[in-house]
Amino acid sequence: MQILVLGGAGYIGGHTSVVLTERGHQVVIADNFSNSSRAAVARLEQVVGAPLPLHELDVRDSVGLERVFSQYRFDAVMHFAALKAVGESCKKPLDYFDNNISGTITVLRAMSEANVRRLVFSSSATVYGDPEQVPVREDAPLQASNPYGRTKLVMEQLIGDLCTADPNFRAAVLRYFNPVGAHPSGLIGEDPNGPPNNLMPFMCQVAVGRRERLQVFGDDYPTVDGTGVRDYLHVMDLARAHVDALDYLCNKDRSVTVNLGTGSGVSVLQMVKAFERAAGKAIPYDIVARRLGDSATVFADPGLAHALLGWKAEHDLDAMCRDAWRWQALNPQGYGSIIQPD
Ligand code: NAD
Ligand code: UFG
């Protein structure tokens, strides 16, 4: 199939483009490079061993989108293009509403006009807010704890309304828990702008010498060692889930909303230990105050994704840390690094 990957130069869209290509699909990437670079796409091409058609495009640009849709005959769209920093969303909510919500409306309209009626959408465990119960099931109450989370909630609702209104429209809404790791080649990975907000990229930058110490946000949570517990998931498992979801949309001809996680909770200090094993070096850290808005424990019940898509996470924590570290060690400055040829 021919798939339009919006936000395909980014972390998860890039890894998914690789798996799509490996599974025989033709990928067309569109991205405005607000949080990525052309260098990332060049690396993707190195991984897949073929050129990938690329369009520099903002998903809010309806004319540009229409132009891209008119050049190809897409079977489906995968929509990764969003702003994703929780803290920034609290400071600049309008930017998030505009980029994420207006962007999604523009994408949905362009799809309708081009008669493309299969969508795989990046949602997030953030739609559960601070969950009352773990493991979290898809029928748990939904709530937004911040403007970023609100955009995900609203986008899910918009997509749901479109599925109701258009009997031929099918969507897979994928609620990711905590994606980490990188492609095993070490050629592509997560390359945040500025200081990383998330645990894994922060540890990677400490290990590679870009940052001095990790701050562990709170050790007084009601968890195994007092630190926050999350469901970390290898990005290659996550990428595979997108292609499985696409198969589901096309073969079963039904829409679906599923959690994507391993189903296991891991504390910050357990994660630090696993990373130290993988990197073969100590990660110096300080325990500091809790981060505003953090939950104690969030992990998925991934049973529905297994039942419906036949998907299950396969990589363990050691593989997540090993692959994240390989990427960072080979690319200390992310995509700005120069890789020595073999
Ligand atoms: P990312 O920032 O690496 O990738 C997003 C890509 O979309 C970037 O290349 C960016 O340049 C592009 N983009 C953003 N706004 C755009 C616009 N208006 N027009 C065109 N391109 C645009 O982020 P990611 O981690 O790969 O996340 C992908 C999706 O998954 C996002 O929707 C994010 O909200 C969601 N998600 C991510 C996580 C996570 O922890 N990484 C967790 C849950 C959900
Ligand atoms: N943490 C630290 N130090 C850091 C970074 C994180 O101790 O420097 C801790 C956090 O307090 C938390 C755990 O590590 O306990 C994981 O934090 P992340 O920031 O890596 O991940 P979150 O679960 O907080 O956030 C993720 C996504 C968000 C999404 C949220 C809810 O990054 O986009 O899940 O689903 F909104």
Coordinates of C-alpha atoms and ligand atoms in Angstrom, one line a residue:
M1 CA 0.0 0.0 0.0
Q2 CA 1.0 3.6 -0.4
I3 CA 1.1 5.4 2.9
L4 CA 1.4 9.1 3.7
V5 CA 3.4 9.4 6.9
L6 CA 2.7 12.9 8.5
G7 CA 5.5 13.7 10.9
G8 CA 7.6 10.9 9.4
A9 CA 10.9 12.7 10.0
G10 CA 10.3 12.5 13.8
Y11 CA 11.2 9.8 16.3
I12 CA 8.2 7.4 16.1
G13 CA 7.1 8.3 12.5
G14 CA 10.7 7.6 11.3
H15 CA 10.9 4.2 13.0
T16 CA 7.4 3.3 11.7
S17 CA 8.5 4.4 8.1
V18 CA 11.3 1.8 8.4
V19 CA 8.9 -1.0 9.4
L20 CA 6.3 0.0 6.8
T21 CA 9.0 -0.2 4.1
E22 CA 10.3 -3.6 5.4
R23 CA 6.7 -4.9 5.2
G24 CA 6.5 -3.9 1.6
H25 CA 4.6 -0.6 1.8
Q26 CA 5.5 2.5 -0.1
V27 CA 6.1 5.4 2.2
V28 CA 5.7 9.2 1.5
I29 CA 6.9 11.4 4.3
A30 CA 5.6 14.9 5.0
D31 CA 7.0 17.0 7.8
N32 CA 7.5 20.7 8.6
F33 CA 10.8 19.9 10.5
S34 CA 9.6 21.9 13.5
N35 CA 11.1 19.1 15.7
S36 CA 13.2 17.1 13.2
S37 CA 15.6 17.6 10.3
R38 CA 16.3 16.5 6.8
A39 CA 19.4 14.7 8.2
A40 CA 17.0 12.3 10.0
V41 CA 15.3 11.5 6.6
A42 CA 18.7 10.9 5.0
R43 CA 19.4 8.4 7.8
L44 CA 16.1 6.7 7.3
E45 CA 17.0 6.3 3.6
Q46 CA 20.3 4.7 4.7
V47 CA 18.4 2.2 6.9
V48 CA 15.9 1.2 4.3
G49 CA 18.4 1.4 1.5
A50 CA 16.2 3.4 -0.9
P51 CA 15.1 7.0 -1.4
L52 CA 12.0 8.1 0.5
P53 CA 9.8 10.7 -1.2
L54 CA 9.7 13.7 1.1
H55 CA 7.5 16.8 1.2
E56 CA 8.3 19.8 3.5
L57 CA 4.8 20.6 4.6
D58 CA 2.9 21.9 7.6
V59 CA -0.2 19.8 8.2
R60 CA -2.2 23.0 8.8
D61 CA -1.5 24.0 5.1
S62 CA -4.6 22.8 3.4
V63 CA -3.4 23.8 -0.1
G64 CA -0.1 22.0 0.4
L65 CA -1.8 18.9 1.7
E66 CA -4.2 18.9 -1.2
R67 CA -1.2 19.1 -3.6
V68 CA 0.5 16.1 -2.0
F69 CA -2.8 14.1 -2.0
S70 CA -3.2 14.9 -5.7
Q71 CA 0.3 13.5 -6.6
Y72 CA -0.2 10.0 -5.1
R73 CA -3.0 7.5 -4.6
F74 CA -2.7 6.9 -0.9
D75 CA -4.4 3.9 0.7
A76 CA -3.9 5.3 4.2
V77 CA -2.5 8.1 6.3
M78 CA -0.4 7.7 9.5
H79 CA -0.6 11.0 11.5
F80 CA 2.3 11.6 13.9
A81 CA 2.6 15.3 13.3
A82 CA 2.1 17.0 16.7
L83 CA 3.8 19.1 19.3
K84 CA 4.4 16.9 22.4
A85 CA 6.0 18.7 25.3
V86 CA 3.7 18.8 28.3
G87 CA 5.5 21.8 30.0
E88 CA 5.6 23.9 26.9
S89 CA 1.9 23.2 26.3
C90 CA 1.1 24.8 29.7
K91 CA 3.0 27.9 28.6
K92 CA 1.8 28.1 25.0
P93 CA -1.6 26.3 24.9
L94 CA -2.8 28.2 21.8
D95 CA 0.2 26.9 19.8
Y96 CA -0.7 23.4 20.8
F97 CA -4.4 23.8 20.0
D98 CA -3.5 25.2 16.6
N99 CA -0.8 22.8 15.6
N100 CA -2.4 19.6 17.0
I101 CA -6.1 20.2 16.7
S102 CA -6.3 22.6 13.7
G103 CA -3.7 20.4 12.0
T104 CA -5.7 17.3 12.5
I105 CA -8.9 18.9 11.2
T106 CA -7.0 20.0 8.1
V107 CA -5.7 16.4 7.7
L108 CA -9.1 14.9 8.1
R109 CA -10.6 17.2 5.6
A110 CA -7.9 16.6 3.0
M111 CA -8.3 12.9 3.5
S112 CA -12.1 13.2 2.9
E113 CA -11.6 15.3 -0.2
A114 CA -9.1 12.8 -1.6
N115 CA -11.3 9.9 -0.6
V116 CA -8.6 8.4 1.6
R117 CA -10.5 6.7 4.5
R118 CA -7.9 4.8 6.6
L119 CA -6.1 6.7 9.4
V120 CA -3.6 5.5 12.0
F121 CA -3.4 8.1 14.7
S122 CA -0.8 8.7 17.5
S123 CA -2.6 9.2 20.8
S124 CA -1.1 8.8 24.2
A125 CA -1.6 7.4 27.7
T126 CA -1.9 11.1 28.6
V127 CA -5.7 10.8 27.8
Y128 CA -6.1 8.8 31.0
G129 CA -4.8 11.8 33.1
D130 CA -3.9 10.4 36.5
P131 CA -5.5 7.0 36.2
E132 CA -7.5 5.7 39.1
Q133 CA -6.5 2.1 38.5
V134 CA -3.6 0.3 37.0
P135 CA -3.1 -1.6 34.7
V136 CA -5.1 1.0 32.6
R137 CA -7.7 -0.4 30.3
E138 CA -9.1 1.4 27.2
D139 CA -12.5 1.9 29.0
A140 CA -10.9 3.8 31.9
P141 CA -12.2 7.4 32.4
L142 CA -10.5 9.9 30.1
Q143 CA -9.3 13.3 31.3
A144 CA -6.9 16.0 30.3
S145 CA -4.3 17.1 32.9
N146 CA -2.6 19.7 30.7
P147 CA -3.2 21.4 27.3
Y148 CA -1.1 18.8 25.4
G149 CA -3.3 16.0 26.9
R150 CA -6.4 18.1 26.0
T151 CA -5.3 18.2 22.3
K152 CA -5.0 14.4 22.3
L153 CA -8.4 14.0 23.9
V154 CA -10.0 16.4 21.4
M155 CA -8.3 14.8 18.4
E156 CA -9.6 11.4 19.5
Q157 CA -13.1 12.8 19.8
L158 CA -12.9 14.5 16.4
I159 CA -11.8 11.2 14.8
G160 CA -14.5 9.4 16.6
D161 CA -17.2 11.8 15.3
L162 CA -15.9 11.5 11.8
C163 CA -16.1 7.6 12.0
T164 CA -19.7 8.0 13.1
A165 CA -20.6 10.5 10.4
D166 CA -18.8 8.7 7.5
P167 CA -19.7 5.0 7.4
N168 CA -16.6 4.3 5.2
F169 CA -14.0 6.0 7.4
R170 CA -11.8 3.7 9.6
A171 CA -9.4 4.9 12.2
A172 CA -6.9 3.1 14.5
V173 CA -6.3 5.3 17.6
L174 CA -3.1 4.1 19.3
R175 CA -2.5 5.2 22.9
Y176 CA 1.2 4.9 23.4
F177 CA 2.7 4.6 26.9
N178 CA 6.4 5.4 27.2
P179 CA 8.3 4.8 23.9
V180 CA 12.1 4.5 24.2
G181 CA 15.0 2.9 22.4
A182 CA 16.1 3.1 18.8
H183 CA 16.6 1.1 15.7
P184 CA 19.2 -1.6 16.3
S185 CA 21.5 -0.1 13.5
G186 CA 22.2 2.9 15.7
L187 CA 21.5 5.1 12.6
I188 CA 18.2 6.6 13.8
G189 CA 16.9 7.5 17.3
E190 CA 15.4 10.1 19.5
D191 CA 17.0 13.5 19.1
P192 CA 15.2 16.1 21.3
N193 CA 15.8 19.8 20.9
G194 CA 17.2 21.3 24.0
P195 CA 17.3 19.6 27.4
P196 CA 15.3 16.4 27.2
N197 CA 12.0 16.3 29.1
N198 CA 11.9 12.5 29.3
L199 CA 13.9 10.1 31.4
M200 CA 15.6 7.9 28.7
P201 CA 17.0 10.7 26.5
F202 CA 18.2 12.5 29.6
M203 CA 20.1 9.5 30.8
C204 CA 21.6 9.0 27.4
Q205 CA 22.9 12.6 27.4
V206 CA 24.3 12.1 30.9
A207 CA 26.1 8.9 29.8
V208 CA 27.5 10.6 26.7
G209 CA 28.8 13.5 28.7
R210 CA 26.4 16.2 27.4
R211 CA 24.8 16.6 30.9
E212 CA 26.3 16.2 34.3
R213 CA 23.6 14.5 36.5
L214 CA 20.2 13.2 36.2
Q215 CA 17.5 14.6 38.5
V216 CA 15.1 12.0 39.8
F217 CA 11.8 13.7 40.4
G218 CA 10.7 12.4 43.8
D219 CA 11.4 9.3 45.9
D220 CA 8.3 9.5 48.1
Y221 CA 5.7 7.9 45.8
P222 CA 3.8 4.8 47.0
T223 CA 5.9 2.6 44.7
V224 CA 8.5 -0.2 45.0
D225 CA 11.4 2.3 45.7
G226 CA 9.5 5.6 46.0
T227 CA 10.2 6.7 42.4
G228 CA 7.6 7.0 39.6
V229 CA 6.6 3.9 37.7
R230 CA 5.9 3.8 34.0
D231 CA 5.4 1.4 31.1
Y232 CA 8.5 1.7 28.8
L233 CA 8.1 0.3 25.4
H234 CA 10.7 -0.3 22.6
V235 CA 10.1 2.0 19.7
M236 CA 10.5 -0.9 17.2
D237 CA 7.7 -2.7 18.9
L238 CA 5.6 0.5 18.7
A239 CA 6.4 0.9 15.0
R240 CA 5.4 -2.7 14.3
A241 CA 2.0 -2.0 16.1
H242 CA 1.3 0.7 13.5
V243 CA 1.6 -1.7 10.6
D244 CA -0.4 -4.3 12.5
A245 CA -3.1 -1.6 13.0
L246 CA -3.1 -0.8 9.3
D247 CA -3.6 -4.4 8.5
Y248 CA -6.5 -4.5 11.0
L249 CA -8.2 -1.5 9.4
C250 CA -7.9 -2.9 5.9
N251 CA -8.6 -6.6 6.7
K252 CA -11.2 -6.4 9.4
D253 CA -12.6 -3.1 8.1
R254 CA -13.3 -1.8 11.6
S255 CA -12.0 1.1 13.7
V256 CA -10.1 0.4 16.8
T257 CA -8.7 2.2 19.9
V258 CA -5.9 0.4 21.8
N259 CA -3.2 0.8 24.4
L260 CA 0.3 0.1 23.4
G261 CA 2.6 -0.8 26.3
T262 CA 4.3 -3.9 27.7
G263 CA 2.0 -4.2 30.7
S264 CA 4.9 -3.9 33.1
G265 CA 5.7 -1.0 35.4
V266 CA 9.3 0.0 35.9
S267 CA 10.5 2.6 38.4
V268 CA 12.9 5.4 37.7
L269 CA 15.6 3.8 39.8
Q270 CA 15.1 0.4 38.1
M271 CA 15.4 2.2 34.8
V272 CA 18.6 3.9 35.9
K273 CA 20.1 0.5 36.9
A274 CA 19.1 -1.2 33.6
F275 CA 20.6 1.7 31.7
E276 CA 23.8 1.5 33.7
R277 CA 24.1 -2.2 32.8
A278 CA 23.6 -1.4 29.1
A279 CA 26.0 1.5 28.9
G280 CA 28.6 0.0 31.2
K281 CA 28.8 3.3 33.2
A282 CA 27.3 4.9 36.2
I283 CA 24.6 7.5 35.9
P284 CA 25.1 10.1 38.6
Y285 CA 21.8 11.3 40.0
D286 CA 20.2 13.5 42.6
I287 CA 16.8 13.0 44.2
V288 CA 14.9 16.2 43.8
A289 CA 11.3 17.3 44.4
R290 CA 8.4 15.7 42.5
R291 CA 7.7 17.1 39.0
L292 CA 4.3 18.9 38.9
G293 CA 1.6 16.9 37.2
D294 CA 3.4 13.5 37.4
S295 CA 1.5 10.4 38.5
A296 CA 3.0 7.8 40.8
T297 CA 2.2 4.7 38.7
V298 CA 1.0 4.4 35.1
F299 CA 1.1 1.1 33.1
A300 CA -1.0 -0.4 30.4
D301 CA -3.3 -3.4 30.1
P302 CA -2.2 -4.2 26.5
G303 CA -4.6 -7.1 26.2
L304 CA -6.9 -5.5 23.7
A305 CA -4.0 -4.8 21.2
H306 CA -3.1 -8.5 21.5
A307 CA -6.6 -9.7 21.1
L308 CA -7.5 -7.5 18.1
L309 CA -4.2 -6.8 16.4
G310 CA -2.3 -9.9 17.4
W311 CA 0.4 -7.4 18.7
K312 CA 2.5 -7.9 21.8
A313 CA 5.7 -6.0 22.9
E314 CA 8.7 -8.3 22.4
H315 CA 11.8 -6.2 23.5
D316 CA 12.7 -6.2 27.2
L317 CA 14.1 -3.4 29.2
D318 CA 17.7 -4.4 28.5
A319 CA 17.1 -4.2 24.8
M320 CA 15.4 -0.8 25.1
C321 CA 18.4 0.6 27.1
R322 CA 21.0 -1.1 24.8
D323 CA 19.5 0.3 21.6
A324 CA 19.0 3.8 23.1
W325 CA 22.6 3.8 24.2
R326 CA 24.0 2.5 20.9
W327 CA 22.2 5.4 19.1
Q328 CA 23.5 8.0 21.5
A329 CA 27.0 6.6 21.7
L330 CA 27.3 6.6 17.9
N331 CA 25.6 10.0 17.6
P332 CA 26.6 12.1 20.7
Q333 CA 25.0 15.2 19.1
G334 CA 22.0 13.4 17.6
Y335 CA 21.5 14.0 13.9
G336 CA 24.1 16.8 14.1
S337 CA 26.8 14.2 14.6
I338 CA 29.0 12.9 11.9
I339 CA 29.0 9.2 11.6
Q340 CA 32.2 7.6 10.4
P341 CA 31.7 5.2 7.5
D342 CA 32.6 1.5 8.2
Ligands
NAD1 P1 8.6 14.0 17.2 O1 8.5 15.4 17.6 O2 9.9 13.3 17.1 O3 7.8 13.8 15.8 C1 6.7 14.6 15.4 C2 7.1 15.1 14.0 O4 6.0 15.9 13.5 C3 8.3 16.0 13.9 O5 9.2 15.5 12.9 C4 7.8 17.4 13.7 O6 8.7 18.1 12.9 C5 6.5 17.0 12.9 N1 5.5 18.1 13.1 C6 5.0 18.6 14.2 N2 4.0 19.5 13.9 C7 3.9 19.5 12.5 C8 3.1 20.2 11.6 N3 2.2 21.1 12.0 N4 3.2 19.9 10.3 C9 4.1 19.0 9.9 N5 4.9 18.3 10.7 C10 4.8 18.6 12.0 O7 7.6 13.2 18.2 P2 7.4 11.7 18.4 O8 7.9 11.3 19.7 O9 7.8 10.9 17.2 O10 5.8 11.7 18.5 C11 5.0 11.3 17.4 C12 3.5 11.4 17.8 O11 3.3 10.5 18.9 C13 3.0 12.7 18.4 O12 1.7 12.9 17.9 C14 3.1 12.6 19.9 O13 2.2 13.4 20.5 C15 2.7 11.1 20.0 N6 3.2 10.5 21.3 C16 4.6 10.5 21.6 C17 5.0 10.0 22.8 C18 6.5 10.0 23.1 O14 6.8 9.8 24.3 N7 7.4 10.2 22.2 C19 4.1 9.4 23.7 C20 2.7 9.4 23.3 C21 2.3 10.0 22.1
UFG2 N1 11.8 11.5 35.3 C1 12.9 11.8 36.2 N2 13.8 12.7 35.7 C2 13.8 13.2 34.4 C3 12.7 12.8 33.6 C4 11.8 12.0 34.1 O1 12.9 11.4 37.3 O2 14.7 13.9 34.1 C5 10.8 10.6 35.8 C6 9.4 11.1 35.8 O3 9.1 11.8 37.0 C7 8.6 9.9 35.6 C8 9.4 9.0 34.8 O4 10.8 9.5 34.9 O5 8.3 9.2 36.8 C9 9.1 9.0 33.3 O6 9.1 10.4 32.9 P1 9.0 10.8 31.3 O7 9.0 12.3 31.3 O8 10.0 10.0 30.6 O9 7.6 10.2 30.9 P2 6.1 10.6 31.4 O10 5.5 9.3 31.7 O11 6.1 11.7 32.4 O12 5.5 11.3 30.0 C10 5.1 10.5 29.0 C11 5.2 11.3 27.7 C12 4.2 12.4 27.7 C13 2.8 11.9 28.1 C14 2.9 11.2 29.4 C15 1.6 10.6 29.9 O13 6.5 11.9 27.5 O14 4.1 13.0 26.4 O15 3.8 10.1 29.2 O16 1.2 9.6 29.1 F1 1.9 13.0 28.2

